[in-house]
XYZ file of C-alpha atoms in Angstrom:
342
model
C -18.248 -21.068 29.902
C -14.889 -22.575 28.994
C -11.726 -21.322 30.646
C -9.656 -19.198 28.206
C -6.862 -21.748 28.136
C -9.365 -24.299 26.796
C -9.986 -22.255 23.657
C -8.965 -23.931 20.422
C -6.381 -22.135 18.246
C -9.174 -21.357 15.743
C -11.473 -19.838 18.371
C -8.572 -17.848 19.806
C -7.700 -16.393 16.405
C -11.341 -15.505 15.710
C -11.550 -13.651 19.024
C -8.237 -11.871 18.371
C -9.267 -10.680 14.909
C -12.630 -9.536 16.237
C -10.895 -7.362 18.820
C -8.370 -5.957 16.344
C -11.069 -5.128 13.778
C -11.962 -1.976 15.719
C -8.457 -0.565 15.447
C -7.106 -1.823 12.115
C -8.066 -1.155 8.509
C -9.893 -3.986 6.731
C -6.875 -4.556 4.468
C -4.714 -5.180 7.553
C -7.304 -7.522 9.031
C -7.352 -9.506 5.776
C -3.581 -9.840 5.941
C -3.675 -10.950 9.587
C -6.478 -13.406 8.834
C -4.528 -15.039 6.013
C -1.327 -15.360 8.039
C -3.076 -16.771 11.106
C -5.217 -19.081 8.963
C -2.014 -20.923 8.101
C -1.218 -21.217 11.817
C -4.698 -22.521 12.645
C -4.645 -25.108 9.875
C -1.218 -26.335 10.973
C -2.409 -26.651 14.584
C -5.402 -28.673 13.494
C -3.227 -30.939 11.360
C -1.052 -31.468 14.436
C -4.107 -32.239 16.607
C -3.490 -29.237 18.865
C -6.946 -28.711 20.375
C -6.423 -26.147 23.138
C -4.172 -23.212 23.963
C -2.736 -24.970 26.994
C -0.840 -27.252 24.594
C 1.184 -24.371 23.131
C 4.887 -24.129 23.955
C 8.147 -22.887 22.549
C 8.547 -26.259 20.855
C 5.178 -25.741 19.109
C 6.321 -22.452 17.618
C 9.673 -23.920 16.608
C 7.941 -26.733 14.727
C 5.563 -24.332 12.990
C 8.416 -22.059 11.890
C 10.367 -25.064 10.580
C 7.276 -26.255 8.711
C 6.733 -22.899 6.980
C 10.422 -22.460 6.250
C 10.517 -25.925 4.712
C 7.849 -24.870 2.222
C 10.349 -22.568 0.557
C 8.645 -19.250 1.313
C 10.592 -15.995 1.058
C 12.376 -14.710 4.150
C 10.234 -11.544 4.416
C 7.086 -13.674 4.218
C 8.238 -15.933 7.052
C 9.243 -12.867 9.058
C 5.759 -11.375 8.633
C 3.973 -14.574 9.557
C 5.980 -15.133 12.723
C 5.674 -11.476 13.702
C 1.894 -11.681 13.341
C 1.812 -14.902 15.362
C 3.847 -13.267 18.124
C 1.371 -10.380 18.304
C -1.470 -12.870 18.576
C 0.220 -14.724 21.436
C 0.854 -11.395 23.218
C -2.902 -10.779 23.086
C -3.525 -14.251 24.561
C -1.121 -13.395 27.389
C -3.081 -10.224 28.117
C -6.376 -12.084 28.479
C -4.617 -14.783 30.546
C -5.349 -17.530 28.055
C -1.680 -18.587 28.034
C 1.150 -18.251 30.506
C 3.086 -14.984 30.767
C 6.223 -14.925 28.649
C 4.989 -17.408 26.066
C 5.111 -14.797 23.304
C 8.859 -14.406 23.879
C 9.249 -18.002 22.725
C 7.955 -17.115 19.244
C 11.053 -16.613 17.122
C 10.774 -13.833 14.523
C 13.650 -14.389 12.073
C 15.770 -11.412 11.097
C 15.754 -10.443 7.430
C 18.460 -8.320 5.778
C 17.262 -4.837 4.839
C 18.082 -5.611 1.223
C 15.492 -8.418 1.260
C 12.874 -6.555 3.278
C 12.775 -3.602 0.883
C 10.847 -3.769 -2.366
C 12.961 -2.793 -5.333
C 10.154 -2.534 -7.859
C 8.850 0.984 -8.374
C 7.725 3.385 -11.055
C 11.030 5.139 -11.638
C 10.708 8.911 -11.237
C 12.101 9.545 -14.721
C 9.511 7.168 -16.216
C 6.707 8.803 -14.242
C 7.797 12.247 -15.409
C 7.832 11.126 -19.037
C 4.346 9.638 -18.754
C 2.904 12.655 -16.959
C 4.408 15.065 -19.505
C 2.751 13.055 -22.266
C -0.632 13.022 -20.544
C -0.433 16.777 -19.963
C 0.397 17.620 -23.568
C -1.879 15.307 -25.573
C -5.568 16.134 -25.698
C -6.787 12.596 -26.389
C -5.506 11.396 -23.001
C -5.541 14.637 -20.995
C -7.841 14.482 -17.986
C -8.778 10.833 -18.504
C -9.148 8.512 -15.542
C -5.744 6.987 -16.323
C -4.081 10.393 -16.415
C -5.635 11.682 -13.201
C -5.159 8.428 -11.288
C -1.433 8.559 -12.066
C -1.190 12.326 -11.601
C -2.690 12.270 -8.102
C -0.977 9.052 -7.036
C 2.480 10.220 -8.011
C 2.012 13.793 -6.807
C 0.654 12.856 -3.356
C 2.331 9.490 -2.734
C -1.005 8.247 -1.377
C -1.979 4.612 -0.953
C -4.525 2.908 -3.193
C -7.197 2.865 -0.467
C -6.807 6.570 0.206
C -7.126 7.451 -3.480
C -10.204 5.318 -4.199
C -11.824 6.665 -1.028
C -11.724 10.262 -2.233
C -15.058 12.012 -2.670
C -15.720 14.909 -4.995
C -16.035 17.108 -1.881
C -12.511 16.140 -0.767
C -10.958 17.898 -3.748
C -10.606 21.678 -3.407
C -9.723 23.190 -6.758
C -9.597 26.851 -5.738
C -7.437 26.235 -2.671
C -5.423 23.545 -4.511
C -5.442 20.686 -2.044
C -7.037 17.313 -1.452
C -8.230 15.817 1.844
C -7.831 12.191 2.822
C -10.533 11.266 5.353
C -11.061 8.042 7.321
C -14.646 6.866 6.695
C -14.802 3.191 7.754
C -18.557 3.278 8.317
C -19.055 3.775 4.563
C -16.370 1.356 3.399
C -13.452 3.726 2.716
C -11.102 3.436 5.699
C -7.570 4.780 5.726
C -4.774 2.363 6.586
C -3.714 4.377 9.635
C -7.286 5.364 10.514
C -7.683 8.852 12.044
C -3.930 9.359 12.140
C -3.953 8.899 8.378
C -6.221 11.885 7.821
C -4.434 14.809 6.204
C -4.692 17.628 3.699
C -2.181 17.485 0.848
C -1.405 20.525 -1.284
C -1.410 20.239 -5.071
C 0.360 22.106 -7.836
C -1.804 24.118 -10.236
C -1.029 21.787 -13.161
C -2.266 18.824 -11.121
C -5.475 20.694 -10.320
C -5.893 21.570 -13.993
C -5.807 17.855 -14.839
C -8.305 16.959 -12.095
C -10.590 19.810 -13.195
C -10.489 18.517 -16.779
C -11.348 15.011 -15.586
C -14.327 16.272 -13.602
C -15.578 18.472 -16.442
C -15.030 16.112 -19.360
C -14.472 12.495 -18.345
C -15.897 11.761 -14.904
C -19.287 9.997 -15.001
C -21.874 11.287 -12.579
C -22.731 8.775 -9.910
C -22.966 7.882 -6.237
C -21.904 4.880 -4.235
C -24.254 2.708 -2.192
C -23.953 5.131 0.723
C -25.058 8.153 -1.274
C -21.557 9.622 -1.466
C -20.197 11.169 -4.656
C -16.820 9.521 -5.373
C -14.053 11.362 -7.183
C -13.148 8.226 -9.138
C -16.255 6.790 -10.747
C -16.568 3.808 -13.090
C -18.563 3.830 -16.296
C -21.230 1.969 -14.308
C -21.469 5.094 -12.116
C -20.101 3.401 -9.001
C -17.094 4.095 -6.824
C -14.092 2.380 -8.357
C -13.110 -0.829 -6.568
C -9.573 -1.545 -5.416
C -9.093 -4.095 -8.189
C -10.414 -1.725 -10.838
C -8.241 1.147 -9.623
C -5.253 -1.175 -9.647
C -6.053 -2.068 -13.275
C -6.318 1.647 -14.140
C -2.835 2.177 -12.776
C -1.417 -0.740 -14.715
C -2.882 0.802 -17.873
C -1.702 4.314 -16.963
C 1.921 3.278 -16.426
C 2.508 1.209 -19.540
C 5.483 2.802 -21.333
C 3.832 2.508 -24.743
C 1.429 5.248 -23.643
C 4.158 7.812 -24.226
C 6.641 6.059 -26.491
C 7.858 2.857 -28.052
C 7.360 -0.465 -26.319
C 10.641 -1.548 -24.682
C 9.608 -5.184 -25.172
C 9.093 -4.944 -28.958
C 5.324 -5.520 -28.831
C 3.024 -3.679 -31.218
C 0.586 -1.645 -29.071
C -2.119 -2.044 -31.746
C -2.481 -5.759 -31.098
C -0.667 -6.238 -27.786
C -2.627 -8.427 -25.369
C -1.370 -6.361 -22.425
C -3.362 -3.318 -23.581
C -6.585 -4.957 -22.401
C -8.026 -4.043 -19.009
C -7.913 -7.640 -17.774
C -4.292 -8.299 -18.776
C -2.586 -4.924 -18.202
C -0.936 -6.240 -15.047
C 0.992 -8.772 -17.137
C 2.880 -6.066 -19.024
C 6.505 -6.333 -17.803
C 6.759 -2.557 -17.395
C 3.356 -1.661 -15.951
C 3.261 -0.742 -12.278
C 0.780 -1.195 -9.442
C -0.338 1.663 -7.143
C 2.156 0.549 -4.495
C 5.008 0.821 -6.996
C 3.829 4.310 -7.940
C 3.818 5.261 -4.252
C 7.369 3.930 -3.872
C 8.556 5.927 -6.866
C 6.742 9.018 -5.621
C 8.398 8.914 -2.218
C 11.836 8.504 -3.821
C 11.006 11.414 -6.156
C 9.957 13.640 -3.252
C 13.235 12.996 -1.492
C 15.290 13.486 -4.660
C 13.558 16.817 -5.255
C 14.712 18.047 -1.860
C 11.580 17.493 0.233
C 12.733 17.191 3.869
C 12.190 13.761 5.362
C 9.721 15.043 7.956
C 7.639 16.864 5.318
C 7.582 13.812 3.068
C 6.539 11.696 6.051
C 3.503 13.877 6.756
C 2.570 14.191 3.083
C 2.532 10.444 2.360
C 1.488 9.335 5.871
C 4.425 7.067 6.673
C 7.079 7.294 9.374
C 10.570 8.368 8.409
C 11.915 4.946 9.433
C 9.404 3.146 7.211
C 10.179 5.466 4.307
C 13.895 4.861 4.671
C 13.536 1.108 4.970
C 10.775 0.231 2.515
C 10.116 3.044 0.082
C 13.101 5.248 -0.630
C 14.904 3.459 -3.468
C 17.535 6.031 -4.396
C 21.020 4.563 -4.742
C 23.884 5.810 -2.577
C 25.255 7.705 -5.588
C 21.880 9.318 -6.265
C 21.558 10.346 -2.637
C 24.943 12.010 -2.788
C 24.337 13.828 -6.065
C 20.705 14.848 -5.640
C 20.377 15.360 -1.912
C 23.724 16.067 -0.321
C 25.799 17.780 -3.008
C 23.446 20.814 -3.259
C 24.250 21.511 0.406
C 28.011 21.258 -0.098
C 28.528 24.995 -0.414
C 27.346 25.365 3.164
C 30.678 23.818 4.210
C 32.811 26.464 2.426
C 35.397 28.088 4.665
C 35.665 31.806 3.882
């Protein structure tokens, strides 16, 4: 058997991903695999054949190479951060010398660049949801309920598509998010992502209407009964759910097109091209808008954190898009009377 330091960069990455696969969601593993694939390919182009050849100079050259390709600062940050974690693993198994990971430079990125500004604005979400709730031809459809649940719970795409019919409790008005990796519906944060989220009665009314009138009967390949079912009677895929959300958030659903297209013959109204609509939003953008909406409505940070399964620091840095003026008016001003001196 080869000594660990004789492993090639490719073999080392394969071993690392295999070990991490037991503790990370598949979506995270895919992200790690893509980032480290770039590292492996660069090493092979540079004729680096074993781990014992790695040094601080190696990492410096790789960072300069990726930076020279014109990638965004957050992308470079993520790639180097992932590489550093990989080298830390190699230190632990004594495949490289102690302290080598400290020589991987992870560039700082301003908070303004790290955050994602695109979101479904709360006022736009409210307008869409009001329309869905008050118009019979769209009430309780898959588009309505996908948006209703996503915006009301702030849940991630994977958590929403992983819902079973049994996870929705109409009488008690809540929904459960459960980690089920063995049947292909893991949660991003695994067991720590499991939670019960309460629902308003009007949200339950919409879900009940979907189940009674629009939801096809069907089971997935594991015999489970999904909440979100396609017309082919299968559990909706991530790509299909993403397309549903693009359709659900197009502004022409509830009003005039802000881009002067005619909805009757607009190419963006098709399932395959909905993502190209300038105003449609992906599930992640709906989640971002939902978290901002929760905070604007006065939900305490710790309650929002538990509801959407994200730390308060992550919410503050990546999801909460309220401006400083909005934070003052909507969150702090209502408490001003507490400072009155009698």
